[in-house]
Amino acid sequence: MVLAASCTLAASPDSATSCAQPVYLTFDTGHMGVAPLIADVLEREKVRVTFFAANERTRTNGSSLDNEWAPWWKARAQHGHEFASHTYDHVYWRGDVMQGKQLVAFKVKPSAGPKQDQQFTVTPAEYCAEIRKSEDRLREMTGKEPLPLFRAPGGKTSPRLIAAARSCGYAHVGWSPAGFLGDELPSGQYSNQRLLDQALSRIRSGDILLAHLGIWSRQDPWAPAVLEPLIKGLKSRGFCFRTLREHPDYAAWTRRP
C-alpha cells in the first residue's frame, strides 16, 4: 500500500493539527484477555486507534461483544477511539460461488457463533447483514456511530466480496505489509523483541498497523509488552497516530451521508 507521505489532519489528542508522518493503528478482537492493559497503554500515550470488532470467544467463556464487555467498549468511545465491523461471527471468506458469470453466493466459514467451524454459503445480502450486525452491536454498546468500514477476518477477500460490501455501504480495510505486527506468530520463532525491532525498522508513513486484543495461540503475548515501546519508538522517529476516520483513502467515504 503506497500512501501520501504527508497530510494535514483534524486535531487529535496525540499531536497538533499538522501530521507529517501519520500511521494508523488498528486492533481486531480476540480473546480480550489483554484488552484492559492495551487500553491503559493507549491512554497513557494519548493514542487513538480504530477497533474492528467481532463477537469472538473470550477467556471468561463469554464473547467480546457481550454485556460483560459493553462497559469497556463504551469507555473506549468516551476516550475518542473509532469502531468498525470485523463481521459478527468472525466469518472467513472461502470462495465465490458463480453461475456462469454471475455471482450468487460466497463460501464462508465462521470461527465463532452458532455455526463455528462449519462451511456453508451466504448470499451477498446475507454477508452484508453479517457486517451490519457487528456495526449495530457496536453502536448499541458505545453510543457512537461506527465507521462504514469493515475488515474481513484474516484479510481474506475477493474483488467480488469487496464490491458486494461496497454496494451496501462498507469499504474494506486491510493493512500494510510492514503493518502486520506479528502478534499471531509463534513465540518460539518470533520473540517480542524481534517483532518490535522489525516493526520499528520497517513501518513507514501512511501504514495501517494491525494487532489484536488477545491471540489464543501465542504463548508470549505481544500485547501489551510490545505495544508501549512500539508507540514510544514510532513517536521518537517523528510518527503520529491517527484513526481511519482521517485516513486519506477513507476520509471521503466516512463522511458520506
mmCIF file of C-alpha atoms in Angstrom:
data_model
loop_
_atom_site.group_PDB
_atom_site.id
_atom_site.type_symbol
_atom_site.label_atom_id
_atom_site.label_comp_id
_atom_site.label_asym_id
_atom_site.label_seq_id
_atom_site.Cartn_x
_atom_site.Cartn_y
_atom_site.Cartn_z
ATOM 1 C CA MET A 1 0.000 0.000 0.000
ATOM 2 C CA VAL A 2 1.512 3.313 -1.043
ATOM 3 C CA LEU A 3 0.112 6.396 0.607
ATOM 4 C CA ALA A 4 0.965 10.060 0.690
ATOM 5 C CA ALA A 5 3.988 10.895 2.811
ATOM 6 C CA SER A 6 2.350 13.865 4.481
ATOM 7 C CA CYS A 7 -1.077 15.226 5.240
ATOM 8 C CA THR A 8 -2.827 17.806 7.344
ATOM 9 C CA LEU A 9 -5.477 16.342 9.587
ATOM 10 C CA ALA A 10 -8.028 17.464 12.113
ATOM 11 C CA ALA A 11 -6.899 17.902 15.701
ATOM 12 C CA SER A 12 -6.163 14.707 17.581
ATOM 13 C CA PRO A 13 -5.234 14.143 21.237
ATOM 14 C CA ASP A 14 -1.718 12.860 20.495
ATOM 15 C CA SER A 15 -0.406 15.812 18.448
ATOM 16 C CA ALA A 16 -1.108 19.166 16.878
ATOM 17 C CA THR A 17 -3.219 19.592 13.766
ATOM 18 C CA SER A 18 -0.318 19.075 11.354
ATOM 19 C CA CYS A 19 0.725 15.446 10.973
ATOM 20 C CA ALA A 20 3.685 14.902 8.671
ATOM 21 C CA GLN A 21 4.087 11.150 9.250
ATOM 22 C CA PRO A 22 0.771 9.537 10.194
ATOM 23 C CA VAL A 23 0.330 5.874 10.966
ATOM 24 C CA TYR A 24 -2.991 4.159 11.625
ATOM 25 C CA LEU A 25 -3.012 1.653 14.481
ATOM 26 C CA THR A 26 -5.908 -0.808 14.365
ATOM 27 C CA PHE A 27 -6.950 -3.669 16.634
ATOM 28 C CA ASP A 28 -9.087 -6.672 15.801
ATOM 29 C CA THR A 29 -10.875 -8.516 18.600
ATOM 30 C CA GLY A 30 -9.606 -11.768 20.094
ATOM 31 C CA HIS A 31 -9.885 -13.424 23.493
ATOM 32 C CA MET A 32 -9.846 -9.924 25.145
ATOM 33 C CA GLY A 33 -7.537 -11.045 27.928
ATOM 34 C CA VAL A 34 -5.150 -8.152 27.321
ATOM 35 C CA ALA A 35 -7.771 -5.591 26.285
ATOM 36 C CA PRO A 36 -7.726 -3.614 29.577
ATOM 37 C CA LEU A 37 -3.908 -3.465 29.508
ATOM 38 C CA ILE A 38 -3.937 -2.264 25.899
ATOM 39 C CA ALA A 39 -6.463 0.407 26.809
ATOM 40 C CA ASP A 40 -4.176 1.591 29.620
ATOM 41 C CA VAL A 41 -1.229 1.951 27.233
ATOM 42 C CA LEU A 42 -3.296 3.860 24.685
ATOM 43 C CA GLU A 43 -4.479 6.292 27.334
ATOM 44 C CA ARG A 44 -1.001 6.839 28.782
ATOM 45 C CA GLU A 45 0.358 7.539 25.322
ATOM 46 C CA LYS A 46 -2.682 9.592 24.214
ATOM 47 C CA VAL A 47 -3.057 7.466 21.086
ATOM 48 C CA ARG A 48 -6.391 6.936 19.356
ATOM 49 C CA VAL A 49 -6.974 3.796 17.300
ATOM 50 C CA THR A 50 -9.627 2.037 15.248
ATOM 51 C CA PHE A 51 -11.122 -1.186 16.621
ATOM 52 C CA PHE A 52 -12.578 -3.822 14.283
ATOM 53 C CA ALA A 53 -14.957 -5.925 16.335
ATOM 54 C CA ALA A 54 -16.364 -9.434 16.007
ATOM 55 C CA ASN A 55 -18.192 -11.419 18.676
ATOM 56 C CA GLU A 56 -15.329 -13.793 19.456
ATOM 57 C CA ARG A 57 -14.927 -16.231 22.353
ATOM 58 C CA THR A 58 -13.197 -14.784 25.415
ATOM 59 C CA ARG A 59 -11.152 -16.226 28.260
ATOM 60 C CA THR A 60 -14.140 -15.845 30.588
ATOM 61 C CA ASN A 61 -16.253 -18.146 28.373
ATOM 62 C CA GLY A 62 -18.268 -15.219 27.093
ATOM 63 C CA SER A 63 -17.783 -13.239 23.916
ATOM 64 C CA SER A 64 -16.121 -9.977 23.018
ATOM 65 C CA LEU A 65 -19.364 -8.111 22.306
ATOM 66 C CA ASP A 66 -21.405 -9.462 25.202
ATOM 67 C CA ASN A 67 -22.742 -7.434 28.110
ATOM 68 C CA GLU A 68 -19.657 -8.126 30.222
ATOM 69 C CA TRP A 69 -17.560 -6.158 27.730
ATOM 70 C CA ALA A 70 -20.095 -3.440 26.958
ATOM 71 C CA PRO A 71 -18.679 -1.003 29.576
ATOM 72 C CA TRP A 72 -15.181 -1.495 28.164
ATOM 73 C CA TRP A 73 -16.347 -0.633 24.643
ATOM 74 C CA LYS A 74 -18.303 2.377 25.897
ATOM 75 C CA ALA A 75 -15.217 3.673 27.691
ATOM 76 C CA ARG A 76 -13.178 3.383 24.507
ATOM 77 C CA ALA A 77 -15.743 5.570 22.737
ATOM 78 C CA GLN A 78 -15.529 8.135 25.525
ATOM 79 C CA HIS A 79 -11.772 8.256 25.006
ATOM 80 C CA GLY A 80 -12.131 9.057 21.318
ATOM 81 C CA HIS A 81 -11.450 5.759 19.607
ATOM 82 C CA GLU A 82 -13.213 4.648 16.419
ATOM 83 C CA PHE A 83 -15.042 1.400 15.657
ATOM 84 C CA ALA A 84 -15.884 -0.744 12.644
ATOM 85 C CA SER A 85 -17.103 -4.245 11.861
ATOM 86 C CA HIS A 86 -14.997 -7.404 11.688
ATOM 87 C CA THR A 87 -18.184 -9.372 10.834
ATOM 88 C CA TYR A 88 -20.242 -10.576 13.775
ATOM 89 C CA ASP A 89 -19.275 -14.268 13.876
ATOM 90 C CA HIS A 90 -15.732 -13.701 12.573
ATOM 91 C CA VAL A 91 -16.743 -15.102 9.215
ATOM 92 C CA TYR A 92 -13.916 -16.157 6.910
ATOM 93 C CA TRP A 93 -14.465 -15.890 3.156
ATOM 94 C CA ARG A 94 -13.589 -19.184 1.443
ATOM 95 C CA GLY A 95 -14.653 -18.579 -2.141
ATOM 96 C CA ASP A 96 -17.059 -17.065 -4.631
ATOM 97 C CA VAL A 97 -19.975 -19.121 -5.946
ATOM 98 C CA MET A 98 -20.746 -18.334 -9.580
ATOM 99 C CA GLN A 99 -23.475 -19.258 -12.038
ATOM 100 C CA GLY A 100 -21.818 -18.553 -15.327
ATOM 101 C CA LYS A 101 -20.503 -15.016 -14.963
ATOM 102 C CA GLN A 102 -22.963 -14.092 -12.213
ATOM 103 C CA LEU A 103 -22.066 -14.086 -8.527
ATOM 104 C CA VAL A 104 -24.734 -15.863 -6.481
ATOM 105 C CA ALA A 105 -23.089 -16.535 -3.103
ATOM 106 C CA PHE A 106 -19.930 -16.708 -1.043
ATOM 107 C CA LYS A 107 -18.498 -19.771 0.652
ATOM 108 C CA VAL A 108 -17.819 -18.841 4.277
ATOM 109 C CA LYS A 109 -16.600 -20.443 7.496
ATOM 110 C CA PRO A 110 -17.132 -18.639 10.843
ATOM 111 C CA SER A 111 -14.694 -19.150 13.698
ATOM 112 C CA ALA A 112 -17.295 -18.018 16.260
ATOM 113 C CA GLY A 113 -21.025 -18.189 16.828
ATOM 114 C CA PRO A 114 -23.577 -20.990 16.420
ATOM 115 C CA LYS A 115 -22.076 -22.202 13.121
ATOM 116 C CA GLN A 116 -18.454 -22.103 14.273
ATOM 117 C CA ASP A 117 -16.103 -24.087 12.008
ATOM 118 C CA GLN A 118 -18.915 -25.031 9.602
ATOM 119 C CA GLN A 119 -18.561 -24.178 5.921
ATOM 120 C CA PHE A 120 -21.695 -23.003 4.084
ATOM 121 C CA THR A 121 -22.793 -20.349 1.622
ATOM 122 C CA VAL A 122 -24.367 -16.934 2.085
ATOM 123 C CA THR A 123 -25.765 -14.509 -0.434
ATOM 124 C CA PRO A 124 -24.142 -11.091 -0.841
ATOM 125 C CA ALA A 125 -27.082 -9.594 1.075
ATOM 126 C CA GLU A 126 -26.546 -12.070 3.926
ATOM 127 C CA TYR A 127 -22.856 -11.224 4.048
ATOM 128 C CA CYS A 128 -23.722 -7.540 4.295
ATOM 129 C CA ALA A 129 -26.118 -8.371 7.142
ATOM 130 C CA GLU A 130 -23.230 -10.106 8.916
ATOM 131 C CA ILE A 131 -21.157 -6.915 8.684
ATOM 132 C CA ARG A 132 -24.102 -4.810 9.811
ATOM 133 C CA LYS A 133 -24.834 -6.997 12.847
ATOM 134 C CA SER A 134 -21.467 -6.161 14.395
ATOM 135 C CA GLU A 135 -21.900 -2.492 13.496
ATOM 136 C CA ASP A 136 -25.317 -2.441 15.180
ATOM 137 C CA ARG A 137 -23.944 -4.017 18.340
ATOM 138 C CA LEU A 138 -21.064 -1.530 18.483
ATOM 139 C CA ARG A 139 -23.498 1.356 18.121
ATOM 140 C CA GLU A 140 -25.668 -0.077 20.908
ATOM 141 C CA MET A 141 -22.769 -0.502 23.318
ATOM 142 C CA THR A 142 -20.796 2.668 22.616
ATOM 143 C CA GLY A 143 -23.475 5.198 21.733
ATOM 144 C CA LYS A 144 -21.193 6.193 18.842
ATOM 145 C CA GLU A 145 -21.738 5.770 15.119
ATOM 146 C CA PRO A 146 -19.261 3.185 13.795
ATOM 147 C CA LEU A 147 -17.280 3.935 10.671
ATOM 148 C CA PRO A 148 -18.769 2.488 7.440
ATOM 149 C CA LEU A 149 -15.755 0.196 7.114
ATOM 150 C CA PHE A 150 -15.100 -3.477 7.717
ATOM 151 C CA ARG A 151 -12.192 -5.874 7.864
ATOM 152 C CA ALA A 152 -12.688 -9.419 6.655
ATOM 153 C CA PRO A 153 -11.265 -11.981 9.098
ATOM 154 C CA GLY A 154 -7.773 -12.972 8.066
ATOM 155 C CA GLY A 155 -7.949 -10.288 5.402
ATOM 156 C CA LYS A 156 -9.447 -12.972 3.151
ATOM 157 C CA THR A 157 -11.494 -11.397 0.363
ATOM 158 C CA SER A 158 -12.160 -11.425 -3.342
ATOM 159 C CA PRO A 159 -12.819 -8.488 -5.657
ATOM 160 C CA ARG A 160 -16.471 -9.603 -5.781
ATOM 161 C CA LEU A 161 -16.787 -9.692 -1.993
ATOM 162 C CA ILE A 162 -15.284 -6.211 -1.694
ATOM 163 C CA ALA A 163 -17.642 -4.932 -4.403
ATOM 164 C CA ALA A 164 -20.665 -6.518 -2.705
ATOM 165 C CA ALA A 165 -19.778 -4.913 0.618
ATOM 166 C CA ARG A 166 -19.267 -1.515 -1.009
ATOM 167 C CA SER A 167 -22.677 -1.794 -2.661
ATOM 168 C CA CYS A 168 -24.258 -1.991 0.805
ATOM 169 C CA GLY A 169 -22.164 0.815 2.237
ATOM 170 C CA TYR A 170 -18.927 -0.711 3.568
ATOM 171 C CA ALA A 171 -15.359 -0.165 2.382
ATOM 172 C CA HIS A 172 -12.847 -2.898 3.170
ATOM 173 C CA VAL A 173 -9.698 -2.125 5.176
ATOM 174 C CA GLY A 174 -6.669 -4.375 5.132
ATOM 175 C CA TRP A 175 -3.231 -3.487 6.463
ATOM 176 C CA SER A 176 0.170 -2.521 5.123
ATOM 177 C CA PRO A 177 2.813 -5.257 4.723
ATOM 178 C CA ALA A 178 5.027 -3.592 7.350
ATOM 179 C CA GLY A 179 1.931 -3.006 9.465
ATOM 180 C CA PHE A 180 1.491 -6.713 10.196
ATOM 181 C CA LEU A 181 2.817 -6.553 13.752
ATOM 182 C CA GLY A 182 3.175 -10.290 14.167
ATOM 183 C CA ASP A 183 1.135 -10.953 17.286
ATOM 184 C CA GLU A 184 -0.322 -14.065 15.614
ATOM 185 C CA LEU A 185 3.100 -15.627 15.014
ATOM 186 C CA PRO A 186 4.592 -18.379 17.239
ATOM 187 C CA SER A 187 6.616 -17.004 20.156
ATOM 188 C CA GLY A 188 9.365 -19.604 19.730
ATOM 189 C CA GLN A 189 10.291 -18.304 16.300
ATOM 190 C CA TYR A 190 9.271 -14.657 16.657
ATOM 191 C CA SER A 191 10.148 -13.195 20.024
ATOM 192 C CA ASN A 192 8.579 -9.957 21.171
ATOM 193 C CA GLN A 193 11.925 -8.203 20.791
ATOM 194 C CA ARG A 194 12.307 -9.438 17.228
ATOM 195 C CA LEU A 195 8.808 -8.237 16.338
ATOM 196 C CA LEU A 196 9.432 -4.850 17.954
ATOM 197 C CA ASP A 197 12.743 -4.331 16.148
ATOM 198 C CA GLN A 198 11.218 -5.423 12.868
ATOM 199 C CA ALA A 199 8.262 -3.040 13.180
ATOM 200 C CA LEU A 200 10.415 -0.066 14.152
ATOM 201 C CA SER A 201 12.710 -0.628 11.190
ATOM 202 C CA ARG A 202 10.036 -1.234 8.547
ATOM 203 C CA ILE A 203 7.000 0.938 9.318
ATOM 204 C CA ARG A 204 6.637 3.953 7.071
ATOM 205 C CA SER A 205 4.382 6.990 6.941
ATOM 206 C CA GLY A 206 0.820 6.118 5.942
ATOM 207 C CA ASP A 207 0.988 2.492 7.053
ATOM 208 C CA ILE A 208 -2.060 0.783 8.548
ATOM 209 C CA LEU A 209 -0.922 -1.318 11.509
ATOM 210 C CA LEU A 210 -2.670 -4.474 12.754
ATOM 211 C CA ALA A 211 -2.718 -6.123 16.179
ATOM 212 C CA HIS A 212 -5.301 -7.978 18.276
ATOM 213 C CA LEU A 213 -6.963 -7.839 21.691
ATOM 214 C CA GLY A 214 -5.665 -11.307 22.509
ATOM 215 C CA ILE A 215 -4.352 -14.247 20.463
ATOM 216 C CA TRP A 216 -5.018 -17.757 21.760
ATOM 217 C CA SER A 217 -2.057 -19.454 20.097
ATOM 218 C CA ARG A 218 0.780 -17.117 21.122
ATOM 219 C CA GLN A 219 2.476 -18.229 24.337
ATOM 220 C CA ASP A 220 4.378 -14.979 24.966
ATOM 221 C CA PRO A 221 1.697 -12.320 24.393
ATOM 222 C CA TRP A 222 2.683 -9.491 22.057
ATOM 223 C CA ALA A 223 0.350 -7.071 23.782
ATOM 224 C CA PRO A 224 0.867 -5.094 25.834
ATOM 225 C CA ALA A 225 4.580 -5.951 26.104
ATOM 226 C CA VAL A 226 5.483 -4.657 22.644
ATOM 227 C CA LEU A 227 2.769 -2.039 22.323
ATOM 228 C CA GLU A 228 4.168 0.680 24.575
ATOM 229 C CA PRO A 229 7.783 0.540 23.300
ATOM 230 C CA LEU A 230 6.437 0.430 19.745
ATOM 231 C CA ILE A 231 4.344 3.559 20.245
ATOM 232 C CA LYS A 232 7.185 5.360 22.011
ATOM 233 C CA GLY A 233 9.658 4.279 19.353
ATOM 234 C CA LEU A 234 7.486 5.437 16.487
ATOM 235 C CA LYS A 235 6.847 8.764 18.180
ATOM 236 C CA SER A 236 10.598 9.256 18.664
ATOM 237 C CA ARG A 237 11.013 8.772 14.904
ATOM 238 C CA GLY A 238 8.526 11.522 14.155
ATOM 239 C CA PHE A 239 5.415 9.424 13.573
ATOM 240 C CA CYS A 240 1.976 10.376 14.888
ATOM 241 C CA PHE A 241 -1.137 8.244 15.290
ATOM 242 C CA ARG A 242 -4.468 8.750 13.557
ATOM 243 C CA THR A 243 -7.726 6.809 13.274
ATOM 244 C CA LEU A 244 -9.097 5.581 9.986
ATOM 245 C CA ARG A 245 -11.634 8.397 10.014
ATOM 246 C CA GLU A 246 -8.678 10.581 8.995
ATOM 247 C CA HIS A 247 -7.061 8.192 6.519
ATOM 248 C CA PRO A 248 -6.854 9.750 3.035
ATOM 249 C CA ASP A 249 -8.199 6.594 1.377
ATOM 250 C CA TYR A 250 -11.300 6.516 3.616
ATOM 251 C CA ALA A 251 -11.940 10.082 4.789
ATOM 252 C CA ALA A 252 -14.358 10.889 1.961
ATOM 253 C CA TRP A 253 -16.138 7.529 2.399
ATOM 254 C CA THR A 254 -16.629 8.017 6.126
ATOM 255 C CA ARG A 255 -18.135 11.472 5.520
ATOM 256 C CA ARG A 256 -20.799 10.098 3.176
ATOM 257 C CA PRO A 257 -24.378 10.827 4.342
#
